Structure formats: structure tokens, C-alpha cells
Short mmCIF file of C-alpha atoms in Angstrom, two decimals:
data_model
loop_
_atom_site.label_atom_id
_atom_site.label_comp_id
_atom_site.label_asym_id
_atom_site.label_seq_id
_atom_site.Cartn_x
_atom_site.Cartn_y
_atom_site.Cartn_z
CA UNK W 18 -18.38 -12.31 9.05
CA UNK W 19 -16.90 -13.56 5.71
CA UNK W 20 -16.39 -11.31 2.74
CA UNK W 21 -16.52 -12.51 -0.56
CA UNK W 22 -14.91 -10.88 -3.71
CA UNK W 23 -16.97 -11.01 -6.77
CA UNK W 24 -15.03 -9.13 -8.84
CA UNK W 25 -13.08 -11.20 -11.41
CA UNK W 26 -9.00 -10.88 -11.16
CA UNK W 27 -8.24 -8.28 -13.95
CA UNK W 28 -5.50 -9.90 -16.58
CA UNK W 29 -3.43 -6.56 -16.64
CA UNK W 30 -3.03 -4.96 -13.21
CA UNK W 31 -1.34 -1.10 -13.00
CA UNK W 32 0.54 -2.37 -9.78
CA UNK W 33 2.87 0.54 -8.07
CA UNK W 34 5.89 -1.09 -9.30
CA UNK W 35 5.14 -1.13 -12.62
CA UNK W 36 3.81 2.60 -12.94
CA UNK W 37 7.02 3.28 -11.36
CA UNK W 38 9.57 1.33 -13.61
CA UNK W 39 6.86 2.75 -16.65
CA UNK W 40 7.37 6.22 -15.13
CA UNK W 41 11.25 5.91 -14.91
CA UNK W 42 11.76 4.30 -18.20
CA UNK W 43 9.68 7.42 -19.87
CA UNK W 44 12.04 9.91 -17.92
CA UNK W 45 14.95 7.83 -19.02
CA UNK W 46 13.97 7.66 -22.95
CA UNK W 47 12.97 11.08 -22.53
CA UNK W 48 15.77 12.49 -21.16
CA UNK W 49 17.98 10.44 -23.83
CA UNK W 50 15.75 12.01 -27.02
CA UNK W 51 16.44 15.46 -25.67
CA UNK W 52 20.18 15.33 -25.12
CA UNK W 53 20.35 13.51 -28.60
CA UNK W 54 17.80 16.07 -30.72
CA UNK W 55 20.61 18.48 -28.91
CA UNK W 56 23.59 16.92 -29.82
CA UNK W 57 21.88 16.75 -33.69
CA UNK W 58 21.45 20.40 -33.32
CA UNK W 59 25.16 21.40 -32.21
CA UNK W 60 26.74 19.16 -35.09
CA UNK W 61 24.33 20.57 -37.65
CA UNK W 62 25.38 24.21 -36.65
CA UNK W 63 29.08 23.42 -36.05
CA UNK W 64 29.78 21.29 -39.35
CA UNK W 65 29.38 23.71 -42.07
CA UNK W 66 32.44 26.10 -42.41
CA UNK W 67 32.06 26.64 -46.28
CA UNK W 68 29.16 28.69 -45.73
CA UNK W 69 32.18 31.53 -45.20
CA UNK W 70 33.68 30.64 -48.25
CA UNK W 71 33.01 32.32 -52.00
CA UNK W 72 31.02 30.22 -54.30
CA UNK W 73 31.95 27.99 -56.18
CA UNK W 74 35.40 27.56 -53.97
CA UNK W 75 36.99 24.05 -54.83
CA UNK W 76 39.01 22.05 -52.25
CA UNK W 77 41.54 19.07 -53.11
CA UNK W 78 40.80 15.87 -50.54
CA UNK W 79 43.63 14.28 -49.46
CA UNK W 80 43.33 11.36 -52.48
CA UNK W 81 43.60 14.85 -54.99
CA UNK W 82 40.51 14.71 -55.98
CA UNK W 83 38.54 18.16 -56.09
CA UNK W 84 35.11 18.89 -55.44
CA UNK W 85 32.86 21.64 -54.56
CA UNK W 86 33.13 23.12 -51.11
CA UNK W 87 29.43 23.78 -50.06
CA UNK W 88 29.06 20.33 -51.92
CA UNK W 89 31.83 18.51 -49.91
CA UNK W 90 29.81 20.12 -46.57
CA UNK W 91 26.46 18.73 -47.39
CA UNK W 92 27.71 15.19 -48.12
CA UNK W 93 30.06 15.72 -44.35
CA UNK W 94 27.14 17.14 -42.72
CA UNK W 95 24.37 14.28 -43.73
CA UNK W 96 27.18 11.39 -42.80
CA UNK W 97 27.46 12.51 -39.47
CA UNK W 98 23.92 13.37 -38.80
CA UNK W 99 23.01 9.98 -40.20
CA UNK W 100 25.61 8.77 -38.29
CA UNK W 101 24.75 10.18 -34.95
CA UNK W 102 21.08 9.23 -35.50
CA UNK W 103 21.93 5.88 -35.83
CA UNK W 104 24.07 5.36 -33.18
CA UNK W 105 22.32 7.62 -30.61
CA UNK W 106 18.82 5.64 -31.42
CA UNK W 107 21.07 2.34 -30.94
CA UNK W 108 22.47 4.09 -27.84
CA UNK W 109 19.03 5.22 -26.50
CA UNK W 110 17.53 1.72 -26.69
CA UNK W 111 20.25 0.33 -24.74
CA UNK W 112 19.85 2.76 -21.99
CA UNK W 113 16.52 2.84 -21.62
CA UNK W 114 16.15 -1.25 -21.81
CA UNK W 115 18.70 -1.00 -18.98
CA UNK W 116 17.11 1.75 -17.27
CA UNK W 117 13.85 0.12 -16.94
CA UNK W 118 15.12 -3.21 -16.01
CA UNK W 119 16.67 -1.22 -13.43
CA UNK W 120 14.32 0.65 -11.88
CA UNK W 121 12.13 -2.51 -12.05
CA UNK W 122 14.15 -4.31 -9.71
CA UNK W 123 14.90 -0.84 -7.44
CA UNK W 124 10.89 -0.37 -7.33
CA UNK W 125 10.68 -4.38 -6.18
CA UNK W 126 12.75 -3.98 -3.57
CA UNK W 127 11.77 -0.32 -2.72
CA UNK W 128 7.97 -1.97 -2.45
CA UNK W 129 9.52 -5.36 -0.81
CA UNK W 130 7.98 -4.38 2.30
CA UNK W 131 4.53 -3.13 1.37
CA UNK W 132 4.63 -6.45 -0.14
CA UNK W 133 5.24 -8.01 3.82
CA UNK W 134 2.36 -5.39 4.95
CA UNK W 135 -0.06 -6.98 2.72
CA UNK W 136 0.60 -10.79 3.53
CA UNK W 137 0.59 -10.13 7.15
CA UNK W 138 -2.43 -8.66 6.77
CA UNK W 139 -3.91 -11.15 4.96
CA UNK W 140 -2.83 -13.57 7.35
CA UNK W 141 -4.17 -11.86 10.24
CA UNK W 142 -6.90 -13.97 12.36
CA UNK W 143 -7.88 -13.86 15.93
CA UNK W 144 -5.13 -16.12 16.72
CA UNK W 145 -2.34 -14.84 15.08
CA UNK W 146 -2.12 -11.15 15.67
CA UNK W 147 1.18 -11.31 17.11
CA UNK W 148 2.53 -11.03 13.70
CA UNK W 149 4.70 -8.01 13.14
CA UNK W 150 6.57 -6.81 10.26
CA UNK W 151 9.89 -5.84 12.16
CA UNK W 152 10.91 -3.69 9.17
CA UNK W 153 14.91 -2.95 9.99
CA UNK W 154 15.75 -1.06 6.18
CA UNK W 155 16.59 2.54 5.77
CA UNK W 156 14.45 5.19 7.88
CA UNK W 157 12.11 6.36 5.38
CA UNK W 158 8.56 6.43 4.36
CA UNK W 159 7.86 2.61 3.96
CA UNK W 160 9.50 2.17 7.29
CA UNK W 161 7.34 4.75 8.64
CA UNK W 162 4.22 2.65 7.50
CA UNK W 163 5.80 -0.32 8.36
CA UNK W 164 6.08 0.63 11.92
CA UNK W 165 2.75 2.35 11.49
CA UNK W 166 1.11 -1.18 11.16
CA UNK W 167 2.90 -3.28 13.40
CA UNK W 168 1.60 0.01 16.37
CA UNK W 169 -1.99 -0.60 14.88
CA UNK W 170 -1.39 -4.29 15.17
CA UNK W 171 -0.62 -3.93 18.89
CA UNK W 172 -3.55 -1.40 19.37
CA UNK W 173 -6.23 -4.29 17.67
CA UNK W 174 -4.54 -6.61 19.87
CA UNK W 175 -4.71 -5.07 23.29
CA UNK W 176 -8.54 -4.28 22.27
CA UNK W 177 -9.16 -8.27 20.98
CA UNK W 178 -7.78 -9.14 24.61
CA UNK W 179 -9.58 -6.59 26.59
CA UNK W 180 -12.79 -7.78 24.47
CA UNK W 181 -12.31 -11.41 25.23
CA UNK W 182 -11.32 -10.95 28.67
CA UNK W 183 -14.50 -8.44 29.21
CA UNK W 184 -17.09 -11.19 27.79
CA UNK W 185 -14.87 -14.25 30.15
CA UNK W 186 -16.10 -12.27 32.97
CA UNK W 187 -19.26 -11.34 31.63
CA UNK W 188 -20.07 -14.74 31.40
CA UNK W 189 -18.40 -15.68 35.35
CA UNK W 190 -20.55 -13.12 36.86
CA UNK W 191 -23.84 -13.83 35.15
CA UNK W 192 -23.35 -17.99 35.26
CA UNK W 193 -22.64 -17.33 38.90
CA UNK W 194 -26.41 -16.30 40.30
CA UNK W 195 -27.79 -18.55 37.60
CA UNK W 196 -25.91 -21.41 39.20
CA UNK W 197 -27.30 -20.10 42.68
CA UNK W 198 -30.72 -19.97 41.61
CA UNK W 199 -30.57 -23.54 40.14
CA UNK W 200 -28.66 -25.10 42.87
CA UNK W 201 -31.68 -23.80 45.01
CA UNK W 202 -34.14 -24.89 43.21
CA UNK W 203 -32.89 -28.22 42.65
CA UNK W 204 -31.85 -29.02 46.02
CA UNK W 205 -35.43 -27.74 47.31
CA UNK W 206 -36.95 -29.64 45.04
CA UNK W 207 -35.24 -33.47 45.56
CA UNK W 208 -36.05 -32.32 49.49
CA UNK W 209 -39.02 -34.54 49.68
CA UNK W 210 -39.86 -33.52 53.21
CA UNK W 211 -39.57 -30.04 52.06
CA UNK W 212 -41.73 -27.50 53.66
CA UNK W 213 -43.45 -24.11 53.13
CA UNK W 214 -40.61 -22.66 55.11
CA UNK W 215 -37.93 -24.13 52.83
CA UNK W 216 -39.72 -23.11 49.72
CA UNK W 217 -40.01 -19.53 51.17
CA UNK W 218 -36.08 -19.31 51.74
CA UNK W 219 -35.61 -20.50 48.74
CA UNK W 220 -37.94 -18.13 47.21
CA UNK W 221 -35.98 -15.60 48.35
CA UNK W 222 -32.77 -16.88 47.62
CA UNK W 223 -34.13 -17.02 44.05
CA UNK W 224 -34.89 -13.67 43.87
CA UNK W 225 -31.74 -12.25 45.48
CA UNK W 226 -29.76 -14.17 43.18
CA UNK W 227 -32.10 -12.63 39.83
CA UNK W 228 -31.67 -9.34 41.41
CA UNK W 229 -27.95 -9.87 41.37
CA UNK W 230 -28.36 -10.99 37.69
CA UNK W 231 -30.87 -8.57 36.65
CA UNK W 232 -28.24 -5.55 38.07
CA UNK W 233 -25.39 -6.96 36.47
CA UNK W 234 -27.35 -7.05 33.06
CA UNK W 235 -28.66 -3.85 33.02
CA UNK W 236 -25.43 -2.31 34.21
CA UNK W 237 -23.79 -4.34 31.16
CA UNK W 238 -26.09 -2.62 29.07
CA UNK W 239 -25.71 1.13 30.53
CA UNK W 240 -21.98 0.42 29.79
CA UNK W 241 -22.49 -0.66 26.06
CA UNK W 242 -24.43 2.45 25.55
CA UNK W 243 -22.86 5.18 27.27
CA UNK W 244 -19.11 3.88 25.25
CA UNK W 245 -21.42 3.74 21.64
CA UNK W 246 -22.04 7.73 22.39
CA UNK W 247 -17.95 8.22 23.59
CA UNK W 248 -16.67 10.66 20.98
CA UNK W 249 -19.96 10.93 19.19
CA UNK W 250 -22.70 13.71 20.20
CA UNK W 251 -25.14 12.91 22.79
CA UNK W 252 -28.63 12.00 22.03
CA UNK W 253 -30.21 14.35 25.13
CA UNK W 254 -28.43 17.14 25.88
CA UNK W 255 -30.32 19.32 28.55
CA UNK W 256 -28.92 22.03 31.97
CA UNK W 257 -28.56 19.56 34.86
CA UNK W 258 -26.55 20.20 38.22
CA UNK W 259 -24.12 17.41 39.62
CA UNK W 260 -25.04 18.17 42.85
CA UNK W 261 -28.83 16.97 42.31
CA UNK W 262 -27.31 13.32 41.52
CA UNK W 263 -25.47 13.48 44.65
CA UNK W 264 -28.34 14.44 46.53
CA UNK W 265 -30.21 11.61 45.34
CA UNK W 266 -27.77 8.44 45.67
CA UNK W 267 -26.92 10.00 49.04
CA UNK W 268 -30.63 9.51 49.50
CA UNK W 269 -30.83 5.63 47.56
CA UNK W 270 -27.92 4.77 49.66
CA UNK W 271 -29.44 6.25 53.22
CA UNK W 272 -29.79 2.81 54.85
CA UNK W 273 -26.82 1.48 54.06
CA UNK W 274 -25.00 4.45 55.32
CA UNK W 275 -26.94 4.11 58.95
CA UNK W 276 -25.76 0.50 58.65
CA UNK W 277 -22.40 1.00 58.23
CA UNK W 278 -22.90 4.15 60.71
CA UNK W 279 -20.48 6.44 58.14
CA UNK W 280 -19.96 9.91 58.47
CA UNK W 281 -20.37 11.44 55.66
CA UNK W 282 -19.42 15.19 54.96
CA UNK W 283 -20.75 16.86 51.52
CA UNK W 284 -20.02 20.47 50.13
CA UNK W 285 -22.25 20.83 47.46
CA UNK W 286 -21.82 23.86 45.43
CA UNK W 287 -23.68 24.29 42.27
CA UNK W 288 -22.43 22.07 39.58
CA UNK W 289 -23.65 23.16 36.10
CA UNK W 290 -23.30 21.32 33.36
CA UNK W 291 -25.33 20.38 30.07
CA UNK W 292 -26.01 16.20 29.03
CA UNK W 293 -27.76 13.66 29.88
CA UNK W 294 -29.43 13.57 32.99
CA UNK W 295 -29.74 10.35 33.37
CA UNK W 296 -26.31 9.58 32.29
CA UNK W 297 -24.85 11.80 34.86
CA UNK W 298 -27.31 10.91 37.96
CA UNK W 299 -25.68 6.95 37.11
CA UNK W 300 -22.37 9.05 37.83
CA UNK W 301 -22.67 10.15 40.98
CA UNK W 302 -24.79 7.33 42.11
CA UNK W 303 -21.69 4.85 40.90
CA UNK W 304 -19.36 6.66 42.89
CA UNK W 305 -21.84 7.30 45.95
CA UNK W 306 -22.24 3.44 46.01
CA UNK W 307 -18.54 2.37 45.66
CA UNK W 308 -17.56 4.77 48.11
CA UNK W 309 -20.44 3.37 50.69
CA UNK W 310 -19.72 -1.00 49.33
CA UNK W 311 -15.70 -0.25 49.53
CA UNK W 312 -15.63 1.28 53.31
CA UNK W 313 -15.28 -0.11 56.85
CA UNK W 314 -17.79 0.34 59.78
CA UNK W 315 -17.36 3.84 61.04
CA UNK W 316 -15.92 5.00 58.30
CA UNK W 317 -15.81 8.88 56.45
CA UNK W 318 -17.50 9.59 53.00
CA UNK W 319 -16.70 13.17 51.67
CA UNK W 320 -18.39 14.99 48.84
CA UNK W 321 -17.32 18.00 46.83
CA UNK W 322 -19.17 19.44 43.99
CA UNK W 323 -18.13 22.73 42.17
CA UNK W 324 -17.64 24.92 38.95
CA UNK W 325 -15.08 27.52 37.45
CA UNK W 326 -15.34 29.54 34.13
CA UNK W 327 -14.97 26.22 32.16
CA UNK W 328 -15.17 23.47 34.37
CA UNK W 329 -17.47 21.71 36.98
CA UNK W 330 -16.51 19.10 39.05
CA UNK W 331 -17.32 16.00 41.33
CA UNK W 332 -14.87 15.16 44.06
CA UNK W 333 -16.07 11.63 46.01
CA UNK W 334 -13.84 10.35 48.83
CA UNK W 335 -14.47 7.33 51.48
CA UNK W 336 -11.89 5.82 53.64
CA UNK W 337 -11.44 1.59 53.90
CA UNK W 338 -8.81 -1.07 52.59
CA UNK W 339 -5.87 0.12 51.06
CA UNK W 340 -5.31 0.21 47.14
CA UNK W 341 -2.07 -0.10 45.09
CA UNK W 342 -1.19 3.62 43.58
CA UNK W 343 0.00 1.35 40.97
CA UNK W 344 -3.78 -0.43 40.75
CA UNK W 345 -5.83 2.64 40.20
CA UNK W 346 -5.63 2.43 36.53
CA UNK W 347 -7.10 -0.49 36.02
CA UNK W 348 -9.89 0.39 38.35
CA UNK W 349 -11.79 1.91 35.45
CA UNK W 350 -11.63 -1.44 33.52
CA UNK W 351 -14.83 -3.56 33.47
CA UNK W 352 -15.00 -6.05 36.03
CA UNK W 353 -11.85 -4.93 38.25
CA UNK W 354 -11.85 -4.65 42.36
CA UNK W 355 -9.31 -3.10 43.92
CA UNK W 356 -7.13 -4.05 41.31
CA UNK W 357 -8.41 -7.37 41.06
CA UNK W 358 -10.19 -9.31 38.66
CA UNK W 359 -13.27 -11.18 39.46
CA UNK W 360 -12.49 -11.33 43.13
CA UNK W 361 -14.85 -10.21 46.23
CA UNK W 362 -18.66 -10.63 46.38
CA UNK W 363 -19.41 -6.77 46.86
CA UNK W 364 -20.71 -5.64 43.27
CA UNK W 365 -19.86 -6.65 39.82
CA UNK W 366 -17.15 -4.59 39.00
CA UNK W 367 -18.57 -2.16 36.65
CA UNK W 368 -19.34 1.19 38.39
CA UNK W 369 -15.96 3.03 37.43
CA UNK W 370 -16.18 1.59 34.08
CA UNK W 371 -19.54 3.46 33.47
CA UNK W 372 -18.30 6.52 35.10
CA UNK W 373 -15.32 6.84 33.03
CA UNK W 374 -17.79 5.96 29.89
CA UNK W 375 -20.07 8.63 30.67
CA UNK W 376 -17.06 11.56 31.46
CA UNK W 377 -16.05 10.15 27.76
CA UNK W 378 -19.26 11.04 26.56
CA UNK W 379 -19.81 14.11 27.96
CA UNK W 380 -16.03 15.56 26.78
CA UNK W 381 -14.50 15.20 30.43
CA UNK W 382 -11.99 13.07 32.30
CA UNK W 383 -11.86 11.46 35.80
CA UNK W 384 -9.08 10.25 37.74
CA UNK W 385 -7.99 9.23 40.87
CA UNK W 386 -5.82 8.97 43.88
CA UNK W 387 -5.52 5.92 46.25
CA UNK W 388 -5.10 7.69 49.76
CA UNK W 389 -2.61 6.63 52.40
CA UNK W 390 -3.98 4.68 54.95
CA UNK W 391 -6.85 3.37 52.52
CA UNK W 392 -9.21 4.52 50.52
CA UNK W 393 -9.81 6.19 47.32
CA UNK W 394 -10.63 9.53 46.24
CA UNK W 395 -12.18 9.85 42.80
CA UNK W 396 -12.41 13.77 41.04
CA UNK W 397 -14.59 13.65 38.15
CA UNK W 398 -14.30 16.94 35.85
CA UNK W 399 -17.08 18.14 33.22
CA UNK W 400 -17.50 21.26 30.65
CA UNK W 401 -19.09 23.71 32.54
CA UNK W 402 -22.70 24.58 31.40
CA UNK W 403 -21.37 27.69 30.25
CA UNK W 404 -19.18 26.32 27.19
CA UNK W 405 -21.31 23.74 26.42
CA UNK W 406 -24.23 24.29 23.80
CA UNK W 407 -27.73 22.91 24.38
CA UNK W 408 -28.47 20.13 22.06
CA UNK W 409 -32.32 21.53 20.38
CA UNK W 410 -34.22 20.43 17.94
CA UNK W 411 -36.88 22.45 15.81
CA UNK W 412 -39.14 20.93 12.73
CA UNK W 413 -41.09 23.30 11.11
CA UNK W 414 -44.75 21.97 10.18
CA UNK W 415 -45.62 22.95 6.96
CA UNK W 416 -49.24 23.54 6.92
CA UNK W 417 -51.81 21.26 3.96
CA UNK W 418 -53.45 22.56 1.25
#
């Protein structure tokens, strides 16, 4: 989106550096008046000595003439005031053109780099946020901001990357059952000896592949909505138990666990916890399912639910192939397996990416540990019903007249 300024360029702008050489030059000239309104004062008081003489006392100048005393004073005293006036205006001028000129140039180069913060900035597009300012002056303030932007400039561009990488594989995983589906469809069709048979296989082919597609979507749009309520307050907020969401993707995946013949060990202890329900059963069912798609044949699923004074926690385990300890960060990013990107046909990639969103939402964290001789074991840890509030709402109904 393109912004356009309509407000017309002002003829006289109040810049920074101006207010400061304005601000300096006033301190200058003011500073200057003082000292000189001082120095008028001191030579006023410290010029008349024939105040301590009689009246009418006559002195000889050095020419011989005689005059008056008191009158001699008066005409010393206005010379030099007259004097000092003069010169000290003259004087004041002088150092407070050169004072502002000055500070002018100090203030441009003081500002020199806010001036390199703004054309970066305006410079900035989606290709070229590798600039940097690379401020190297004195360790103050402006290099504080300096180095304050180029950190926010490498924050924007880690996010532009993960954004553009995140919709590259949005876009591989959902062309990828569209191309099934019409690869199927178009082969089936150009088949002119095509049967009922072939259509049915098709058929289902079709529908596997739509299913696929139809998962991914919906699991794309879980994710966008449980990171738009990350850091903001849920919309439902209502007593629900971890263990119930265990209990039921233990159930959803039953088949798949006889399949696979898994033993699977749970320990579930009440869980308490306030949110939203269906939030939180998407949890455990996430993990339930990774640990059940990511195991071997024979292979051990644990599950551990609990709760302390302030905390309640999820604890999934499963055994199978072996992941990097230096891979499990990345495990929570969208579309990563294993530590890889867009590789395997088992899921699409999103499940710890929507558990991590929803611990985000609800104030809590998850981590995990990649266990020696494979596996993963994944600890997911809530506010405990007990510290949480209950989100309510009341509307009173005011009755009509």
C-alpha cells in the first residue's frame, strides 16, 4: 500500500538543528548582556571617588586647567560608560554571530546521523533491507538510536524472510495435491478405454488429495488465528482440563495406534487451566498426532499431564528417527520436519507451529528435548486455573418505557 502526503511542504520548517543553534545563540547573547549590564554596574560604582570629597573641591588636569571635581567625575564616568556600551554591544554581536554559526555547524554534525537514519529509511523496500547505518562516532545517544535502528532493521528482516519463506511453502504444499488431483483427472480422462473401475480410483484419489488440501488449509487458518490472539486477550476464556484433550486425540488417533501396534503409556492427572477449549484440544491433538505420524512400528508413546500452585502441564513423548538437538528449534517453525523444510510426505509441517501459537496465546511456553536414540519429547506448560481469571461478560438490559 502507497501513502500519499497531501500536506503542502511548509516554507519555514523549525528543524532540530535550527532550534538548537536558535537556542544556543539566545544563551550566548544572553549570557553576553548579563556579564556586560555587570561590568556597566562595577564601573559605575567604582568611578566616582569625588563623592568623598567637599564641595565645590577643584582639581588641576595635567594640561593646568581646573575644573570642578564632582564635575570632572560625571564627564569620566559617562565616557567610559558610553564607552563600554559601545564596545561591549560591538563585542556582543561578534560573539554571538560567531556563536551561532558555531553551534550551527556543531548541531549539523551532532544531527549528521539522524540525518543517515532518515534516508535509509526512506530508502527502505523489500529488497533492500540490508541497509544499515554502521554508526562508528562517539558512544552516545545518537549512537544509541543509531544502533537501535540498524537491530530493528535486522528484526523486520528476519520477519520479511520468515514471511516469504512461510507463503513459498504455503504455496508447495497446497499446488502439490492440486497437481495430484489434476494429473488424475486428466490422465483418466484422455483414457478412452477408461472404465468404471478407473473412474472409481480416481475418484478416490481425488478426494484423498482434497482432503490433503482441505487439512492443510484449515490448519493454515487455525495458525493465522491462534498468532492474531498471541499477546492479546483471548476471545473465550472458560475452566477446561488438558487431560480431556488427551483423552480425545488418544481416541481420534485409536486406529492408527493399533496399526502401528504402539504402546502407549499415559498418566493423566488433572490439568486445570482456563482458555479456549478448542484452542487447547488442537494442542494435545497436534502433539498426540506427531508423536503417533513421527514413530516406528512397535514403538512407545508416553503421556503426562499435571498441575502445581501456578502451573499445569502437558508432557508428550514417542520414540522413532533421531533428531538434531541442534534442529529442535526450528521444529516450531511452519512447515519444518525434523529439521527439514518441505521434505517427507507425513503431514504438512504445521502441528508444532500451532502448538507453540496457542501456549503464546494462552501466556505459556513449550519446549523440547530430542531423546537419545530417537525421538522427541515435547513439555508444554500453562497458567494453572488457579491464577488465571475467567474471561465473563455481563450486559445489563435496561427495561422500555
Amino acid at each position: 500500500m502507497t501513502v500519499y502526503d497531501a500536506r503542502r511542504a511548509a516554507l519555514f520548517r523549525p528543524t532540530l538543528r535550527l532550534r538548537l543553534t536558535l537556542l544556543n545563540g539566545i544563551l550566548l547573547v544572553g549570557a553576553g548582556l548579563v556579564l556586560v549590564v555587570l561590568a556597566y554596574i562595577l564601573v559605575d560604582s567604582a568611578i566616582r571617588p569625588a563623592d568623598e570629597l567637599q564641595p565645590g573641591t577643584r582639581i588641576v588636569l595635567q594640561d593646568g586647567t581646573e575644573v570642578d571635581a564632582r564635575q570632572w567625575q560625571t564627564e569620566l564616568a559617562d565616557a567610559a560608560e558610553w564607552e563600554l556600551v559601545t564596545r561591549g554591544s560591538l563585542a556582543l554581536l561578534l560573539i554571538g554571530a560567531v556563536g551561532v554559526a558555531g553551534a550551527y555547524v556543531v548541531a549539523g554534525r551532532a544531527l549528521r546521523p539522524l540525518q543517515k537514519v532518515t534516508t535509509t529509511a526512506q530508502r527502505l523496500t523489500g529488497e533492500t533491507l540490508d541497509a544499515r547505518i554502521n554508526y562508528d562516532g562517539a558512544d552516545d545517544e545518537v549512537s544509541e538510536l543509531a544502533k537501535t535502528f540498524d537491530a530493528m532493521l535486522d528484526r523486520i528482516g528476519e520477519a520479511f524472510d520468515t514471511q516469504k519463506r512461510f507463503v513459498a511453502n504455503a504455496s508447495h504444499e497446497l499446488r502439490t495435491p492440486l497437481a495430484v488431483m489434476r494429473t488424475e483427472v486428466d490422465v483418466t480422462l484422455d483414457d478412452p478405454d477408461a472404465d468404471v473401475e478407473e473412474f472409481r480410483r480416481m475418484a478416490n484419489v481425488v478426494r484423498d488429495a482434497s482432503m490433503r488440501a482441505n487439512a492443510l488449509v484449515e490448519s493454515l487458518l487455525l495458525l493465522a488465528r491462534t498468532e492474531a490472539q498471541a499477546g492479546r486477550r483471548l476471545g473465550r476464556k472458560v475452566p477446561t482440563d488438558l487431560a480431556t484433550g488427551v483423552t480425545v486425540a488418544m481416541s481420534a488417533m485409536g486406529k492408527e495406534i493399533k496399526r502401528l501396534t504402539l504402546d502407549v503409556t499415559t498418566d493423566l492427572a488433572p490439568a486445570r487451566v482456563v482458555g479456549d477449549p478448542g484452542l487447547l484440544e488442537r494442542l494435545a491433538g497436534n502433539l498426540v498426532e506427531n508423536a503417533v505420524r513421527y514413530n516406528h512400528l512397535s514403538g512407545r508413546i508416553w503421556v503426562r499431564t499435571g498441575t502445581d500452585d501456578t502451573l499445569a502441564w502437558l508432557v508428550v513423548g514417542n520414540t522413532g528417527f533421531e533428531v538434531d538437538p541442534a534442529d529442535v528449534p526450528v521444529l516450531f517453525e511452519p512447515f519444518r520436519r525434523g529439521g527439514r523444510e518441505r521434505t517427507g510426505a507425513r503431514g504438512s509441517g504445521l502441528g508444532l507451529s500451532i502448538v507453540r501459537a496457542v501456549c503464546e496465546a494462552h501466556g505459556g511456553g513449550v519446549s523440547a528435548v530430542a531423546l537419545d536414540g530417537g525421538g522427541l519429547e515435547v513439555t508444554v506448560s500453562l497458567p494453572a486455573a488457579a491464577v488465571t481469571p475467567v474471561l465473563t461478560g455481563t450486559a445489563t438490559v435496561k427495561p422500555t418505557a
